Coordinates of C-alpha atoms in Angstrom, one line a residue:
M1 CA 87.6 97.4 78.6
D2 CA 84.9 97.7 81.2
T3 CA 85.2 100.9 83.3
E4 CA 83.5 99.4 86.3
F5 CA 87.0 98.1 87.2
A6 CA 89.6 100.3 88.8
V7 CA 92.3 97.8 87.8
R8 CA 92.3 94.7 85.5
M9 CA 95.4 92.5 85.2
V10 CA 94.9 90.1 82.3
D11 CA 97.0 87.0 81.6
I12 CA 100.0 88.4 83.5
T13 CA 103.2 86.3 83.3
K14 CA 106.6 86.9 84.9
H15 CA 109.7 84.8 84.7
F16 CA 112.9 85.0 86.7
G17 CA 115.3 83.0 84.7
T18 CA 113.9 79.4 84.5
I19 CA 111.4 80.1 87.3
T20 CA 107.9 81.2 86.5
A21 CA 106.6 83.4 89.3
N22 CA 103.2 84.2 87.6
K23 CA 101.7 82.4 84.6
N24 CA 98.6 83.9 82.9
V25 CA 97.3 85.4 86.1
S26 CA 94.2 87.6 85.9
L27 CA 92.9 89.9 88.6
D28 CA 89.9 92.3 88.6
I29 CA 89.5 95.0 91.2
R30 CA 86.2 96.9 91.1
K31 CA 86.0 100.6 92.0
G32 CA 85.5 101.1 95.7
E33 CA 86.5 97.5 96.5
I34 CA 89.0 96.4 99.1
L35 CA 90.7 93.2 98.2
S36 CA 92.9 90.8 100.1
L37 CA 95.3 88.6 98.1
L38 CA 95.9 85.4 100.0
G39 CA 98.2 82.4 99.1
E40 CA 101.1 80.3 100.2
N41 CA 104.6 81.6 100.5
G42 CA 106.1 81.7 97.1
S43 CA 102.8 81.6 95.2
G44 CA 103.5 84.9 93.4
K45 CA 101.3 87.4 95.3
T46 CA 104.1 89.9 95.9
T47 CA 105.4 89.5 92.3
L48 CA 102.0 90.2 90.9
M49 CA 101.6 93.4 93.1
N50 CA 105.2 94.4 92.3
M51 CA 104.2 94.4 88.6
L52 CA 101.1 96.6 89.4
S53 CA 103.2 99.0 91.4
G54 CA 106.0 99.3 88.8
I55 CA 108.8 97.4 90.6
Y56 CA 108.8 94.6 88.0
Y57 CA 107.6 94.7 84.4
P58 CA 105.5 91.7 83.2
D59 CA 106.9 89.4 80.5
G60 CA 103.3 89.0 79.2
G61 CA 99.8 90.2 79.7
S62 CA 98.1 93.5 80.0
I63 CA 97.2 96.0 82.8
Y64 CA 94.2 98.3 82.6
V65 CA 93.4 101.2 84.9
N66 CA 89.9 102.7 84.7
G67 CA 89.4 100.9 81.4
T68 CA 92.6 102.2 79.7
R69 CA 95.5 99.9 78.9
V70 CA 98.6 101.2 80.7
D71 CA 102.3 100.5 80.6
I72 CA 103.7 100.6 84.1
R73 CA 107.5 100.5 83.9
S74 CA 108.4 102.2 87.2
P75 CA 106.9 103.1 90.6
K76 CA 106.7 106.7 89.2
D77 CA 104.5 105.5 86.4
A78 CA 102.3 103.6 89.0
F79 CA 102.2 106.7 91.3
K80 CA 100.9 108.9 88.4
L81 CA 98.0 106.4 88.1
H82 CA 97.4 106.7 91.9
I83 CA 98.8 103.2 92.5
G84 CA 101.2 102.5 95.3
M85 CA 102.3 99.6 97.5
I86 CA 102.8 99.3 101.2
H87 CA 105.3 96.6 101.6
Q88 CA 105.1 94.0 104.4
H89 CA 108.6 94.8 105.5
F90 CA 108.9 98.5 104.8
K91 CA 112.0 100.5 105.7
L92 CA 112.2 103.5 107.9
V93 CA 115.2 105.8 108.4
D94 CA 116.0 105.2 112.1
V95 CA 117.6 108.6 112.7
F96 CA 114.7 110.5 111.2
T97 CA 111.5 111.4 113.1
A98 CA 108.1 110.0 112.1
T99 CA 107.4 113.2 110.3
E100 CA 110.7 113.1 108.4
N101 CA 110.1 109.5 107.3
V102 CA 106.6 110.3 106.0
K103 CA 107.9 113.5 104.3
L104 CA 110.3 111.5 102.2
G105 CA 109.1 111.7 98.6
L106 CA 106.5 114.3 99.3
K107 CA 106.4 118.0 98.2
D108 CA 104.4 119.1 101.2
S109 CA 106.0 121.2 103.9
M110 CA 107.3 119.6 107.1
S111 CA 104.6 121.4 109.1
A112 CA 101.8 120.2 106.8
V113 CA 103.1 116.6 107.0
R114 CA 103.3 116.8 110.8
K115 CA 99.8 118.2 110.9
S116 CA 98.5 115.4 108.8
I117 CA 100.2 112.8 111.0
V118 CA 98.6 114.3 114.1
E119 CA 95.1 114.4 112.5
I120 CA 95.4 110.8 111.3
C121 CA 96.6 109.6 114.7
K122 CA 93.8 111.3 116.4
K123 CA 91.2 110.0 114.0
Y124 CA 92.3 106.4 114.3
S125 CA 93.5 106.5 117.9
F126 CA 97.2 105.9 117.0
A127 CA 99.8 106.8 119.5
V128 CA 102.7 108.1 117.4
D129 CA 104.8 111.1 118.4
P130 CA 105.5 112.8 115.1
D131 CA 108.7 114.5 116.5
K132 CA 110.2 111.3 118.0
K133 CA 113.1 109.6 116.2
V134 CA 112.2 106.2 114.9
Y135 CA 115.0 104.5 116.9
E136 CA 113.5 106.0 120.1
M137 CA 110.0 104.5 119.5

């Protein structure tokens, strides 16, 4: 497979019972490219990305990362390949602070996560108090 592509999804198919969510869908993402996936509600965009991020497993087709065929069976598998998904409707723990929510799943110390949040907010002019509880925001 061509290594100019960061990700290639080839002839991906996914069924949910008698419903076909994706049928022989192919997608190429070049290294350094930012891609927007547009389509009508129910057209299979999220299902396709859920397969790339390991939430669903395709019924057919192949996925390649940096030219190597991969078998992504879980979000952990995807994460090892540096693939993650930011969901449209993500969940936060309301009683946690912004820092505690970001820390979930990370090995970094709380102070390192807080420092990163402050730096990112400053860089992009975000107004997020890292010590404020989500339900207070």
